[in-house]
Coordinates of C-alpha atoms in Angstrom, one line a residue:
M1 CA 0.0 0.0 0.0
E2 CA 3.0 2.3 0.6
Q3 CA 3.8 2.3 -3.2
E4 CA 0.1 2.8 -4.0
N5 CA -0.2 5.7 -1.7
R6 CA 3.0 7.3 -3.0
N7 CA 1.9 7.0 -6.6
Q8 CA -1.8 8.0 -6.2
Q9 CA -1.4 11.4 -4.6
N10 CA -4.0 14.1 -5.3
A11 CA -3.3 17.7 -6.2
A12 CA -4.4 18.6 -2.7
P13 CA -1.8 16.9 -0.5
Q14 CA -3.2 18.2 2.7
V15 CA -6.1 15.7 2.3
S16 CA -5.2 12.0 2.9
L17 CA -5.7 9.4 0.2
G18 CA -8.2 7.6 2.4
D19 CA -10.3 10.7 2.9
Q20 CA -10.2 11.4 -0.9
I21 CA -11.5 7.9 -1.7
K22 CA -14.2 8.3 1.0
V23 CA -15.4 11.6 -0.5
R24 CA -15.5 10.2 -4.0
R25 CA -17.5 7.2 -2.9
E26 CA -19.9 9.5 -1.1
K27 CA -20.4 11.6 -4.2
L28 CA -21.2 8.4 -6.2
A29 CA -23.7 7.2 -3.6
Q30 CA -25.4 10.6 -3.7
L31 CA -25.7 10.5 -7.5
Q32 CA -27.1 7.0 -7.3
A33 CA -29.6 8.0 -4.7
E34 CA -30.8 10.8 -7.0
G35 CA -31.3 8.3 -9.9
M36 CA -28.2 9.6 -11.8
D37 CA -25.9 6.5 -11.6
P38 CA -23.1 7.2 -14.1
F39 CA -22.4 3.5 -14.4
A40 CA -26.0 2.9 -15.8
I41 CA -25.1 5.0 -18.9
T42 CA -24.3 2.7 -21.8
R43 CA -23.4 5.0 -24.7
F44 CA -22.3 8.5 -25.7
V45 CA -21.8 9.6 -29.2
S46 CA -18.8 11.8 -29.9
T47 CA -18.7 13.8 -33.1
T48 CA -15.1 15.0 -32.8
T49 CA -11.8 14.7 -31.0
A50 CA -9.4 17.1 -29.3
Q51 CA -6.9 16.8 -32.2
E52 CA -9.6 17.4 -34.8
I53 CA -10.7 20.6 -33.1
K54 CA -7.2 22.0 -33.0
E55 CA -6.3 21.0 -36.6
H56 CA -9.6 22.3 -38.1
F57 CA -10.5 25.0 -35.7
D58 CA -11.2 27.7 -38.3
E59 CA -13.8 25.7 -40.2
M60 CA -15.3 24.2 -36.9
E61 CA -15.6 27.5 -34.9
G62 CA -19.1 28.2 -33.9
K63 CA -20.4 24.8 -34.8
P64 CA -22.0 22.3 -32.3
V65 CA -20.0 19.3 -31.3
S66 CA -20.0 16.5 -28.8
I67 CA -16.8 15.1 -27.2
A68 CA -16.0 12.6 -24.4
G69 CA -13.0 12.1 -22.3
R70 CA -11.4 12.3 -18.9
L71 CA -11.2 15.5 -16.7
M72 CA -7.5 16.2 -16.1
S73 CA -7.6 19.6 -14.4
K74 CA -10.2 22.1 -13.1
R75 CA -9.9 25.8 -12.6
G76 CA -12.3 28.5 -11.4
M77 CA -15.5 26.9 -10.1
G78 CA -17.4 30.0 -9.4
K79 CA -19.8 31.1 -12.1
V80 CA -17.2 30.1 -14.7
S81 CA -15.2 27.0 -14.8
F82 CA -12.3 25.8 -17.0
C83 CA -11.3 22.2 -17.4
D84 CA -8.8 20.1 -19.5
L85 CA -10.5 17.2 -21.2
Q86 CA -8.3 14.4 -22.4
D87 CA -9.4 11.9 -25.1
K88 CA -7.4 9.4 -27.2
T89 CA -5.9 12.2 -29.3
G90 CA -4.9 14.8 -26.7
R91 CA -6.4 17.6 -24.6
I92 CA -8.8 20.3 -25.2
Q93 CA -10.1 23.0 -22.9
L94 CA -13.7 23.0 -21.6
Y95 CA -15.4 26.3 -20.8
A96 CA -18.5 26.0 -18.5
R97 CA -20.6 29.0 -17.5
K98 CA -23.4 28.8 -15.0
D99 CA -25.8 31.1 -16.9
E100 CA -25.3 29.1 -20.1
M101 CA -26.1 25.7 -18.6
D102 CA -28.9 24.2 -16.5
E103 CA -28.2 25.4 -13.0
A104 CA -28.6 22.0 -11.4
E105 CA -26.4 20.4 -14.0
Y106 CA -23.7 23.0 -13.5
N107 CA -23.8 22.6 -9.7
R108 CA -23.3 18.8 -10.2
F109 CA -20.4 19.4 -12.5
K110 CA -18.7 21.6 -9.9
K111 CA -18.5 18.4 -7.7
Y112 CA -16.9 16.3 -10.4
D113 CA -13.4 15.1 -9.7
I114 CA -10.2 15.0 -11.7
G115 CA -10.2 11.6 -13.3
D116 CA -13.9 11.5 -13.9
I117 CA -15.0 10.6 -17.5
V118 CA -17.6 13.0 -19.0
G119 CA -19.5 13.6 -22.2
V120 CA -19.8 17.2 -23.3
E121 CA -22.1 18.9 -25.8
G122 CA -21.4 22.4 -26.9
E123 CA -19.8 24.6 -29.6
I124 CA -16.3 25.4 -30.7
F125 CA -15.0 28.9 -29.8
R126 CA -11.8 30.7 -28.8
T127 CA -11.6 32.4 -25.3
Q128 CA -10.5 36.0 -24.8
R129 CA -7.0 34.7 -24.2
G130 CA -7.0 32.9 -27.5
E131 CA -7.4 29.3 -26.2
M132 CA -9.3 26.9 -28.5
S133 CA -12.1 25.5 -26.4
V134 CA -15.5 23.8 -26.2
R135 CA -18.2 26.0 -24.7
A136 CA -20.2 23.5 -22.8
K137 CA -24.0 23.3 -23.0
T138 CA -24.4 20.0 -21.2
I139 CA -21.8 17.9 -19.2
T140 CA -22.8 14.3 -18.5
L141 CA -20.9 12.1 -16.0
L142 CA -20.2 8.9 -17.8
S143 CA -18.0 7.1 -15.3
K144 CA -16.9 8.1 -11.7
S145 CA -13.2 7.8 -10.9
L146 CA -13.1 6.4 -7.3
L147 CA -9.3 6.6 -7.0
P148 CA -7.4 9.9 -7.4
L149 CA -4.9 10.2 -10.2
P150 CA -1.2 10.8 -9.4
E151 CA -0.7 14.5 -8.9
K152 CA 0.8 16.7 -11.6
F153 CA 4.3 17.3 -10.3
H154 CA 5.4 14.0 -8.7
G155 CA 3.2 11.9 -11.0
L156 CA 3.6 8.3 -11.7
T157 CA 7.4 8.2 -12.0
D158 CA 8.4 4.8 -10.5
K159 CA 9.2 2.5 -13.5
E160 CA 8.0 -0.7 -11.8
T161 CA 4.7 0.9 -10.8
R162 CA 4.2 2.3 -14.3
Y163 CA 4.7 -1.2 -15.8
R164 CA 2.3 -2.8 -13.3
Q165 CA -0.3 -0.1 -13.7
R166 CA 0.0 0.6 -17.4
Y167 CA -3.6 1.9 -17.4
V168 CA -2.6 4.8 -15.1
D169 CA 0.7 5.3 -16.9
L170 CA -1.2 5.9 -20.2
I171 CA -3.5 8.4 -18.5
V172 CA -1.0 10.6 -16.7
N173 CA 2.0 10.1 -19.1
P174 CA 0.4 10.6 -22.6
E175 CA 3.8 10.5 -24.3
V176 CA 3.9 6.7 -23.4
K177 CA 1.0 6.2 -25.9
R178 CA 3.4 7.2 -28.8
N179 CA 5.4 4.0 -28.3
F180 CA 2.4 1.8 -28.8
I181 CA 1.0 3.8 -31.7
I182 CA 4.4 3.3 -33.4
R183 CA 4.2 -0.3 -32.5
S184 CA 0.8 -0.7 -34.2
Q185 CA 2.0 1.3 -37.2
F186 CA 5.1 -1.0 -37.6
I187 CA 3.0 -4.2 -37.5
K188 CA 0.5 -2.8 -40.0
H189 CA 3.4 -1.7 -42.3
L190 CA 5.0 -5.1 -42.0
R191 CA 1.8 -6.8 -43.0
D192 CA 1.2 -4.4 -45.9
Y193 CA 4.7 -4.9 -47.1
L194 CA 4.4 -8.7 -47.1
D195 CA 0.8 -8.8 -48.4
N196 CA 1.9 -6.6 -51.4
M197 CA 4.6 -9.2 -52.1
G198 CA 2.0 -11.9 -52.4
Y199 CA 2.5 -13.4 -48.9
I200 CA -0.4 -15.0 -47.0
E201 CA -0.8 -14.5 -43.3
V202 CA -1.5 -17.7 -41.4
E203 CA -1.9 -19.0 -37.8
T204 CA -0.1 -22.0 -36.3
P205 CA -0.5 -23.7 -32.9
V206 CA 0.8 -22.1 -29.7
L207 CA 0.6 -25.4 -27.9
N208 CA 2.9 -28.2 -29.3
T209 CA 4.0 -31.7 -28.3
I210 CA 7.6 -30.8 -29.4
A211 CA 9.4 -27.4 -28.8
G212 CA 11.2 -26.8 -32.1
G213 CA 12.5 -24.2 -34.4
A214 CA 14.8 -22.4 -32.0
A215 CA 17.4 -23.0 -29.3
A216 CA 15.5 -22.0 -26.2
R217 CA 14.0 -23.4 -23.0
P218 CA 10.2 -23.8 -23.3
F219 CA 7.3 -23.3 -20.9
I220 CA 5.7 -26.6 -20.2
T221 CA 2.0 -27.0 -19.4
H222 CA -0.4 -30.0 -19.1
H223 CA -3.4 -30.9 -21.2
N224 CA -5.9 -32.6 -18.9
T225 CA -8.1 -34.3 -21.5
L226 CA -5.2 -35.8 -23.5
D227 CA -3.2 -36.3 -20.3
I228 CA 0.0 -35.1 -21.9
D229 CA 2.6 -32.4 -21.3
M230 CA 2.7 -29.7 -24.0
Y231 CA 5.1 -26.9 -24.8
M232 CA 4.2 -23.3 -25.5
R233 CA 5.9 -22.5 -28.8
I234 CA 9.4 -21.1 -28.9
A235 CA 9.2 -20.4 -32.6
T236 CA 6.7 -20.7 -35.5
E237 CA 9.3 -22.0 -37.9
L238 CA 8.5 -25.7 -38.3
P239 CA 4.7 -25.4 -38.8
L240 CA 5.3 -22.7 -41.4
K241 CA 7.8 -24.8 -43.3
R242 CA 5.2 -27.6 -43.4
L243 CA 2.9 -25.2 -45.2
I244 CA 5.7 -24.6 -47.8
V245 CA 5.8 -28.3 -48.3
G246 CA 2.0 -28.2 -48.8
G247 CA 2.3 -25.7 -51.7
M248 CA 1.6 -22.4 -49.8
D249 CA 4.6 -20.7 -51.4
R250 CA 4.7 -17.5 -49.4
V251 CA 3.5 -17.5 -45.8
Y252 CA 4.0 -15.4 -42.7
E253 CA 2.8 -15.3 -39.1
V254 CA 2.9 -12.4 -36.6
G255 CA 2.6 -14.2 -33.3
R256 CA 3.4 -14.4 -29.7
I257 CA 6.5 -16.5 -28.7
F258 CA 7.2 -17.9 -25.2
R259 CA 10.6 -18.8 -23.8
N260 CA 11.3 -19.7 -20.2
E261 CA 14.6 -17.8 -20.0
G262 CA 16.1 -14.8 -18.2
M263 CA 14.7 -11.3 -18.2
D264 CA 16.7 -8.2 -19.0
P265 CA 16.3 -4.9 -21.0
K266 CA 16.1 -6.8 -24.3
H267 CA 14.3 -10.0 -23.2
N268 CA 10.8 -10.7 -21.9
P269 CA 9.4 -14.3 -21.5
E270 CA 6.7 -13.6 -24.0
F271 CA 7.4 -11.5 -27.0
T272 CA 6.2 -11.0 -30.6
T273 CA 7.9 -12.1 -33.8
V274 CA 7.2 -12.3 -37.5
E275 CA 8.4 -15.4 -39.3
L276 CA 8.1 -15.6 -43.1
Y277 CA 8.9 -18.3 -45.7
Q278 CA 9.2 -18.0 -49.5
A279 CA 9.6 -20.9 -51.8
Y280 CA 12.2 -20.7 -54.6
A281 CA 14.1 -18.0 -52.7
D282 CA 17.2 -17.9 -50.6
F283 CA 18.7 -15.9 -47.7
H284 CA 19.7 -13.1 -50.1
D285 CA 16.0 -12.5 -50.8
M286 CA 15.4 -12.4 -47.1
M287 CA 18.1 -9.7 -46.6
D288 CA 16.3 -7.5 -49.2
I289 CA 13.0 -7.9 -47.3
A290 CA 14.5 -7.2 -43.9
E291 CA 16.2 -4.0 -45.1
G292 CA 13.1 -3.0 -47.1
V293 CA 10.8 -3.3 -44.1
Y294 CA 13.0 -1.2 -41.8
T295 CA 13.9 1.5 -44.3
T296 CA 10.5 2.0 -45.8
F297 CA 8.9 2.3 -42.3
A298 CA 11.5 4.8 -41.1
Q299 CA 10.9 7.0 -44.2
K300 CA 7.1 6.7 -44.3
Y301 CA 6.2 7.0 -40.6
L302 CA 9.2 8.8 -39.1
G303 CA 10.3 10.8 -42.1
T304 CA 14.0 10.0 -41.6
Y305 CA 16.6 7.3 -41.9
E306 CA 18.5 8.7 -38.9
L307 CA 17.5 7.5 -35.4
N308 CA 18.9 7.8 -31.9
W309 CA 18.9 4.6 -29.9
M310 CA 20.9 3.4 -26.8
G311 CA 23.1 6.5 -27.0
E312 CA 24.0 5.9 -30.6
T313 CA 23.0 7.7 -33.8
I314 CA 21.8 5.0 -36.2
D315 CA 21.7 5.5 -40.0
L316 CA 19.2 3.2 -41.8
T317 CA 19.9 4.5 -45.2
P318 CA 19.5 1.6 -47.7
G319 CA 22.5 -0.4 -48.7
W320 CA 23.4 -2.0 -45.4
P321 CA 26.8 -3.8 -45.4
R322 CA 26.9 -7.6 -45.7
L323 CA 29.8 -9.3 -43.9
T324 CA 30.6 -13.0 -43.6
M325 CA 31.3 -14.2 -40.0
V326 CA 34.8 -15.3 -41.0
D327 CA 35.5 -11.8 -42.3
A328 CA 33.9 -10.1 -39.3
V329 CA 36.0 -12.1 -36.8
K330 CA 39.2 -11.4 -38.9
Q331 CA 38.3 -7.7 -38.9
Y332 CA 37.4 -7.2 -35.2
V333 CA 39.3 -10.0 -33.5
G334 CA 42.3 -10.5 -35.7
V335 CA 41.9 -14.3 -36.1
D336 CA 41.6 -15.6 -39.7
F337 CA 39.5 -18.7 -39.5
G338 CA 39.6 -18.9 -43.3
A339 CA 43.2 -20.0 -42.9
I340 CA 42.5 -22.6 -40.2
T341 CA 41.4 -26.1 -41.1
D342 CA 42.0 -28.1 -37.9
D343 CA 39.5 -28.2 -35.0
A344 CA 42.2 -28.2 -32.3
E345 CA 44.0 -25.2 -34.0
A346 CA 40.7 -23.3 -34.1
V347 CA 39.9 -23.9 -30.5
A348 CA 43.4 -22.9 -29.5
A349 CA 43.1 -19.7 -31.6
A350 CA 39.9 -18.8 -29.8
K351 CA 41.5 -19.4 -26.4
A352 CA 44.5 -17.3 -27.3
V353 CA 42.1 -14.2 -27.7
G354 CA 40.3 -15.0 -24.4
V355 CA 37.3 -16.8 -25.9
E356 CA 35.8 -19.9 -24.2
L357 CA 33.4 -22.3 -25.8
A358 CA 30.1 -23.1 -24.3
D359 CA 30.2 -26.0 -21.8
A360 CA 28.2 -28.4 -23.9
A361 CA 29.6 -27.4 -27.3
E362 CA 31.9 -29.7 -29.2
K363 CA 35.4 -28.4 -29.6
T364 CA 35.1 -27.8 -33.4
W365 CA 36.2 -25.2 -35.9
G366 CA 32.7 -24.0 -36.3
N367 CA 31.9 -23.6 -32.6
A368 CA 35.2 -21.8 -32.1
L369 CA 34.4 -19.4 -34.9
Y370 CA 30.9 -18.7 -33.5
A371 CA 32.2 -18.2 -29.9
C372 CA 34.7 -15.6 -31.2
F373 CA 32.0 -13.8 -33.0
D374 CA 29.5 -14.0 -30.1
Q375 CA 32.0 -12.8 -27.5
K376 CA 34.2 -10.4 -29.4
V377 CA 32.4 -9.0 -32.5
E378 CA 28.7 -8.3 -31.6
E379 CA 29.8 -5.4 -29.4
H380 CA 31.2 -3.6 -32.5
L381 CA 28.1 -3.8 -34.7
V382 CA 26.4 -0.5 -34.1
Q383 CA 25.2 0.5 -37.6
P384 CA 22.9 -1.9 -39.5
T385 CA 25.0 -4.9 -40.6
F386 CA 24.2 -8.3 -42.0
I387 CA 26.5 -11.1 -40.7
T388 CA 26.3 -14.1 -43.1
M389 CA 27.6 -17.6 -43.4
Y390 CA 27.2 -19.1 -40.0
P391 CA 28.8 -22.4 -38.9
V392 CA 26.7 -25.5 -39.4
E393 CA 27.0 -26.4 -35.7
V394 CA 24.8 -23.5 -34.7
S395 CA 22.5 -23.6 -37.7
P396 CA 20.7 -27.0 -37.6
L397 CA 17.9 -25.9 -39.9
T398 CA 20.0 -24.1 -42.6
K399 CA 21.3 -25.2 -46.0
R400 CA 25.1 -25.7 -46.2
S401 CA 27.2 -23.4 -48.4
P402 CA 28.2 -25.0 -51.7
E403 CA 31.6 -23.3 -51.3
D404 CA 32.3 -24.4 -47.8
P405 CA 30.3 -27.2 -46.2
R406 CA 31.4 -26.1 -42.7
L407 CA 29.2 -23.0 -43.2
T408 CA 25.6 -22.3 -43.9
E409 CA 23.6 -19.8 -45.9
R410 CA 22.4 -17.9 -42.9
F411 CA 22.4 -14.4 -41.7
E412 CA 21.6 -12.3 -38.6
F413 CA 21.3 -8.6 -38.8
F414 CA 22.5 -6.3 -36.0
I415 CA 21.7 -2.8 -35.1
C416 CA 23.3 -1.1 -32.0
R417 CA 24.8 -4.4 -30.9
S418 CA 21.4 -6.1 -30.9
E419 CA 20.4 -9.0 -33.0
M420 CA 17.3 -7.9 -34.9
G421 CA 16.5 -10.8 -37.2
N422 CA 17.7 -14.3 -38.3
A423 CA 17.3 -15.9 -41.7
Y424 CA 18.3 -19.0 -43.7
S425 CA 18.4 -20.6 -47.0
E426 CA 16.3 -23.3 -45.5
L427 CA 17.6 -26.9 -45.2
N428 CA 15.4 -29.1 -47.4
D429 CA 17.5 -32.3 -47.4
P430 CA 15.7 -34.7 -45.0
I431 CA 18.8 -36.9 -44.6
D432 CA 21.0 -34.0 -43.7
Q433 CA 18.3 -32.6 -41.4
R434 CA 18.0 -35.9 -39.5
E435 CA 21.8 -36.0 -39.0
R436 CA 21.8 -32.5 -37.6
F437 CA 18.9 -33.2 -35.4
M438 CA 20.8 -36.1 -34.0
K439 CA 23.8 -33.8 -33.3
Q440 CA 21.4 -31.6 -31.4
V441 CA 20.0 -34.6 -29.4
E442 CA 23.6 -35.5 -28.4
Q443 CA 24.2 -32.0 -27.3
R444 CA 21.0 -32.0 -25.3
E445 CA 22.2 -35.3 -23.6
R446 CA 25.4 -33.5 -22.7
G447 CA 23.4 -31.0 -20.7
D448 CA 22.3 -28.3 -23.1
D449 CA 18.5 -28.2 -22.6
E450 CA 18.1 -25.3 -25.1
T451 CA 19.0 -27.3 -28.2
E452 CA 16.6 -28.5 -30.9
M453 CA 14.3 -31.5 -30.2
L454 CA 14.0 -34.3 -32.8
D455 CA 10.7 -33.7 -34.7
E456 CA 9.9 -36.8 -36.7
D457 CA 6.8 -35.4 -38.3
F458 CA 8.8 -32.4 -39.6
L459 CA 11.3 -34.9 -41.1
T460 CA 8.4 -36.8 -42.7
A461 CA 7.2 -33.5 -44.3
L462 CA 10.7 -32.9 -45.7
E463 CA 10.7 -36.4 -47.2
Y464 CA 7.7 -35.5 -49.3
G465 CA 9.8 -32.7 -50.7
M466 CA 10.3 -29.0 -49.9
P467 CA 11.4 -26.6 -52.6
P468 CA 14.4 -24.3 -52.2
T469 CA 13.1 -21.8 -49.6
G470 CA 14.2 -18.6 -47.9
G471 CA 13.0 -18.0 -44.4
M472 CA 13.4 -15.3 -41.8
G473 CA 12.3 -14.4 -38.2
M474 CA 12.4 -10.8 -36.9
G475 CA 11.6 -9.6 -33.4
I476 CA 8.8 -7.0 -33.4
D477 CA 9.6 -5.7 -29.9
R478 CA 13.3 -4.8 -30.7
A479 CA 12.3 -3.2 -33.9
V480 CA 9.8 -1.0 -32.0
M481 CA 12.5 -0.2 -29.4
L482 CA 14.7 1.1 -32.2
F483 CA 11.9 3.2 -33.8
T484 CA 10.8 4.7 -30.4
G485 CA 14.2 5.1 -28.9
A486 CA 13.2 2.9 -25.9
D487 CA 16.1 1.5 -23.8
T488 CA 14.1 -1.4 -22.4
I489 CA 11.7 -3.9 -23.9
R490 CA 9.2 -3.2 -21.1
D491 CA 8.6 0.3 -22.6
V492 CA 7.2 -1.3 -25.8
I493 CA 5.2 -4.1 -24.3
L494 CA 1.9 -2.9 -22.8
F495 CA 1.9 -5.5 -20.1
P496 CA 5.4 -6.8 -19.5
T497 CA 5.9 -9.9 -17.3
M498 CA 6.4 -8.8 -13.7
K499 CA 7.0 -10.7 -10.5
P500 CA 3.8 -10.4 -8.3
L501 CA 4.1 -8.1 -5.4
D502 CA 3.7 -9.4 -1.8
L503 CA 0.1 -9.4 -0.7
P504 CA -0.8 -6.4 1.6
K505 CA -0.7 -7.1 5.3
K506 CA -4.1 -7.9 6.8
D507 CA -5.6 -5.3 9.1
N508 CA -6.2 -6.0 12.8
T509 CA -10.0 -6.1 12.4
K510 CA -11.4 -9.0 14.4
V511 CA -13.4 -11.5 12.4
D512 CA -15.6 -14.2 14.0
V513 CA -14.1 -17.3 12.3
A514 CA -12.7 -20.5 13.6
P515 CA -9.1 -20.2 14.7
A516 CA -6.5 -21.2 12.1
E517 CA -4.5 -24.3 12.8
A518 CA -1.1 -23.3 14.3
K519 CA 1.6 -23.3 11.7
K520 CA 4.0 -26.2 12.2
E521 CA 7.6 -25.4 12.5
E522 CA 9.6 -26.8 9.6
V523 CA 11.7 -29.8 10.6
I524 CA 15.0 -29.8 8.8
D525 CA 16.7 -33.2 8.5
F526 CA 20.4 -33.0 8.6
S527 CA 20.9 -36.7 9.2
K528 CA 22.1 -37.4 5.6
V529 CA 24.4 -34.4 5.3
E530 CA 28.0 -35.1 4.4
I531 CA 30.5 -32.4 5.5
E532 CA 34.0 -32.2 4.1
P533 CA 36.7 -32.5 6.7
L534 CA 38.1 -29.2 8.1
F535 CA 41.4 -28.1 6.7
K536 CA 44.3 -29.2 8.8
D537 CA 46.6 -26.5 7.5
F538 CA 46.4 -23.2 9.3
V539 CA 46.4 -19.8 7.5
D540 CA 47.8 -16.8 9.3
F541 CA 45.6 -13.9 10.0
E542 CA 47.5 -11.5 7.8
T543 CA 46.9 -13.7 4.8
F544 CA 43.2 -14.1 5.6
S545 CA 42.8 -10.4 6.1
K546 CA 43.9 -9.8 2.5
S547 CA 40.6 -11.2 1.2
D548 CA 38.0 -8.4 1.0
F549 CA 34.6 -9.9 1.9
R550 CA 31.8 -7.4 1.2
A551 CA 28.0 -7.3 1.5
V552 CA 26.6 -6.8 -2.0
K553 CA 23.0 -6.1 -3.3
V554 CA 21.8 -7.9 -6.4
K555 CA 20.6 -5.2 -8.8
S556 CA 19.9 -7.6 -11.7
C557 CA 20.5 -11.2 -12.6
E558 CA 20.3 -13.1 -15.9
A559 CA 21.3 -16.4 -17.4
V560 CA 24.5 -16.3 -19.5
K561 CA 23.8 -17.0 -23.1
K562 CA 25.0 -20.4 -24.3
S563 CA 25.8 -21.5 -20.7
K564 CA 23.7 -23.9 -18.7
K565 CA 25.4 -23.2 -15.4
L566 CA 26.3 -19.5 -15.3
L567 CA 24.3 -16.6 -14.0
K568 CA 25.4 -13.0 -14.5
F569 CA 25.0 -10.8 -11.5
V570 CA 25.1 -7.0 -11.6
L571 CA 25.9 -6.0 -8.0
D572 CA 25.9 -2.9 -5.8
D573 CA 29.1 -3.1 -3.8
G574 CA 28.8 0.3 -2.2
T575 CA 31.3 2.1 -4.5
G576 CA 28.7 3.5 -6.8
T577 CA 30.1 1.5 -9.7
D578 CA 28.3 -1.7 -10.8
R579 CA 30.3 -4.9 -10.2
I580 CA 29.8 -7.9 -12.6
I581 CA 30.2 -11.4 -11.1
L582 CA 29.4 -14.7 -12.9
S583 CA 28.5 -17.7 -10.8
G584 CA 27.8 -21.3 -11.8
I585 CA 24.6 -21.7 -9.7
H586 CA 21.9 -21.7 -12.3
E587 CA 21.1 -25.3 -11.4
Y588 CA 20.0 -24.2 -8.0
Y589 CA 18.4 -20.8 -8.6
E590 CA 16.4 -18.9 -11.3
P591 CA 17.7 -15.4 -11.9
E592 CA 14.6 -13.5 -11.0
E593 CA 14.4 -15.0 -7.5
L594 CA 17.8 -13.5 -6.6
V595 CA 17.1 -9.9 -7.6
G596 CA 17.2 -7.6 -4.5
K597 CA 19.0 -10.1 -2.3
T598 CA 21.9 -9.2 0.0
C599 CA 24.9 -11.6 -0.5
V600 CA 28.6 -11.9 0.3
A601 CA 31.3 -11.5 -2.3
I602 CA 35.1 -11.5 -2.4
T603 CA 35.8 -8.3 -4.3
N604 CA 39.6 -8.2 -4.6
L605 CA 40.1 -11.3 -6.8
P606 CA 41.6 -10.5 -10.2
P607 CA 39.0 -10.3 -13.0
R608 CA 38.4 -13.7 -14.7
P609 CA 37.1 -14.0 -18.3
M610 CA 34.1 -16.4 -18.4
M611 CA 32.1 -16.8 -21.7
G612 CA 33.6 -13.6 -22.9
I613 CA 32.6 -11.7 -19.8
A614 CA 35.0 -10.4 -17.1
S615 CA 33.9 -11.8 -13.7
E616 CA 35.0 -9.3 -11.0
G617 CA 35.0 -11.5 -7.9
M618 CA 33.2 -14.4 -6.4
L619 CA 29.9 -14.9 -4.6
I620 CA 30.1 -17.0 -1.5
S621 CA 27.9 -20.1 -1.3
A622 CA 27.5 -22.9 1.3
V623 CA 28.1 -26.3 -0.3
H624 CA 27.6 -29.8 1.2
H625 CA 26.7 -33.3 0.0
E626 CA 23.7 -35.6 0.7
N627 CA 23.8 -39.2 -0.5
G628 CA 26.6 -38.2 -2.9
E629 CA 24.6 -35.3 -4.4
E630 CA 26.0 -31.8 -4.2
K631 CA 23.7 -29.2 -2.5
L632 CA 24.3 -25.5 -2.7
H633 CA 22.9 -22.5 -0.9
L634 CA 23.9 -19.0 -1.9
L635 CA 24.8 -17.1 1.3
M636 CA 22.2 -14.4 1.9
L637 CA 22.3 -11.8 4.6
D638 CA 19.9 -9.6 6.5
P639 CA 18.6 -7.0 4.0
H640 CA 19.3 -4.3 6.6
I641 CA 23.0 -4.7 6.0
P642 CA 24.1 -2.0 3.5
A643 CA 26.0 -2.7 0.3
G644 CA 29.7 -2.4 0.9
A645 CA 29.7 -3.5 4.5
K646 CA 32.9 -5.3 5.2
M647 CA 32.9 -8.8 6.6
Y648 CA 35.3 -9.7 9.4

């Protein structure tokens, strides 16, 4: 309730929130008693909008109109009142004069509150001060606001609260609506672009018996009637390619995707993509479409190719560079994989520049190349760039390159260090596809639960014959982030995924109910615990004191890409500068449950590169064994302990 109270202040701070709510409910009760219940009204016809009045004032002046919206401010309240009315297009001033309205109606209007929704009939005019306004003849209360809006100056500023109460955010921060208007425009533009190319929009299942089409961890649910577990889709790729087999030569789907993975400024567990597939085309055709969609939207809806995003000036002018992964690694890392033919040499070359392969990855030329790109090159890709010719190991659904069978005809395009889309010359050889699926199965068995599952029905479809096909997937949310300048995906998703807040504390009001059963104290069984023997060697105090143990607060936590074990922590260590520590505890904790916790870290260990990220210390955990199985508990402290407090 503290947050709610903080974010729902009224313009009159001397009146408590509870008193304001009480007064509003009393006003509603009085109206209902008088037979004027606003919630009984079902319809109001508006003939204009605030924007239309302002854009066409000269031709509308003196003409009767009706308009509906929310009261956002009130001034005067004697014989003359001024209000700001907000509708979907903006704000317009209302002018209400006692001697120009029914007196009883005017007196009721004087009692209306900021936030109330009203319908107004009147005429367009300009006040003596030149303000375009609606001179009210009648004002009808259409809905009573029982909670006061955040007041003007402090407003709804807390980001978390704005995401949780998007409905209030849209009311009091009208600029937020722009992001979602641009989002709608982009999706419409995308559909128009593909429709004009002869594509057909289709729908494919959200619930599947196999999670395929991407390397990602799925959400699992259970179908009661069939009594089977099902996966929420992680991609739309495989069903769409089945349609290509069936003769639907150009298909696309704009749809929701679900991945049970970490959350950060660029990732939400549910997000929107477009996937499209075109028979008798290849990845070069997909590059043309990707560039075309972005550049035509920027020009048509924003009027410019130059955008500002994440502190960078981005130039979308057509003619984006196309760079092979081998050339990109050579340019930015200095390792020429084109001159390396041996797996061991490739892995050694990667290690020499501080690159480590993923835990479950085979130690091959292709995996070494991709690791170098992933860890060392992406950070340099600010301007729109197509990276092409990916290793076959990381492209299980892509056609091999005729020039180099180690590589595939695949591209991803990057803007401002973010991957914005992924495309292939689709693999249509069912024998090769089966072999690659089996490689993915082997990798899954080695512990990588984000690899492709074996889809026998999809292999059957390929055996009937799929024509040469180009396919692409693009993230809608990241595209909208670019076009709106948003620095987090939550700013472009109306209702982003949020961890539920704790339930409010119950009041002390006595209720005549049966007494609850006393909560039983948890019994912890330590009988099977195996503790390692204590060290026999002593360490002198001077040596011990050189280790700097500090209390740290977890600001954010996410799973490390391509690693099953590692979590990346962003920590407050009391210095004012974020500290990054990687810890291999993902088996025991999900990232979101650790945010906000107070932990212990050694802060003066030398930085250690892990998966291309410098880990600046070590988080302390308690480890023991039970029946031969390792158990781990991250050491967590009283939250009252401040960040930076030194441990002795």
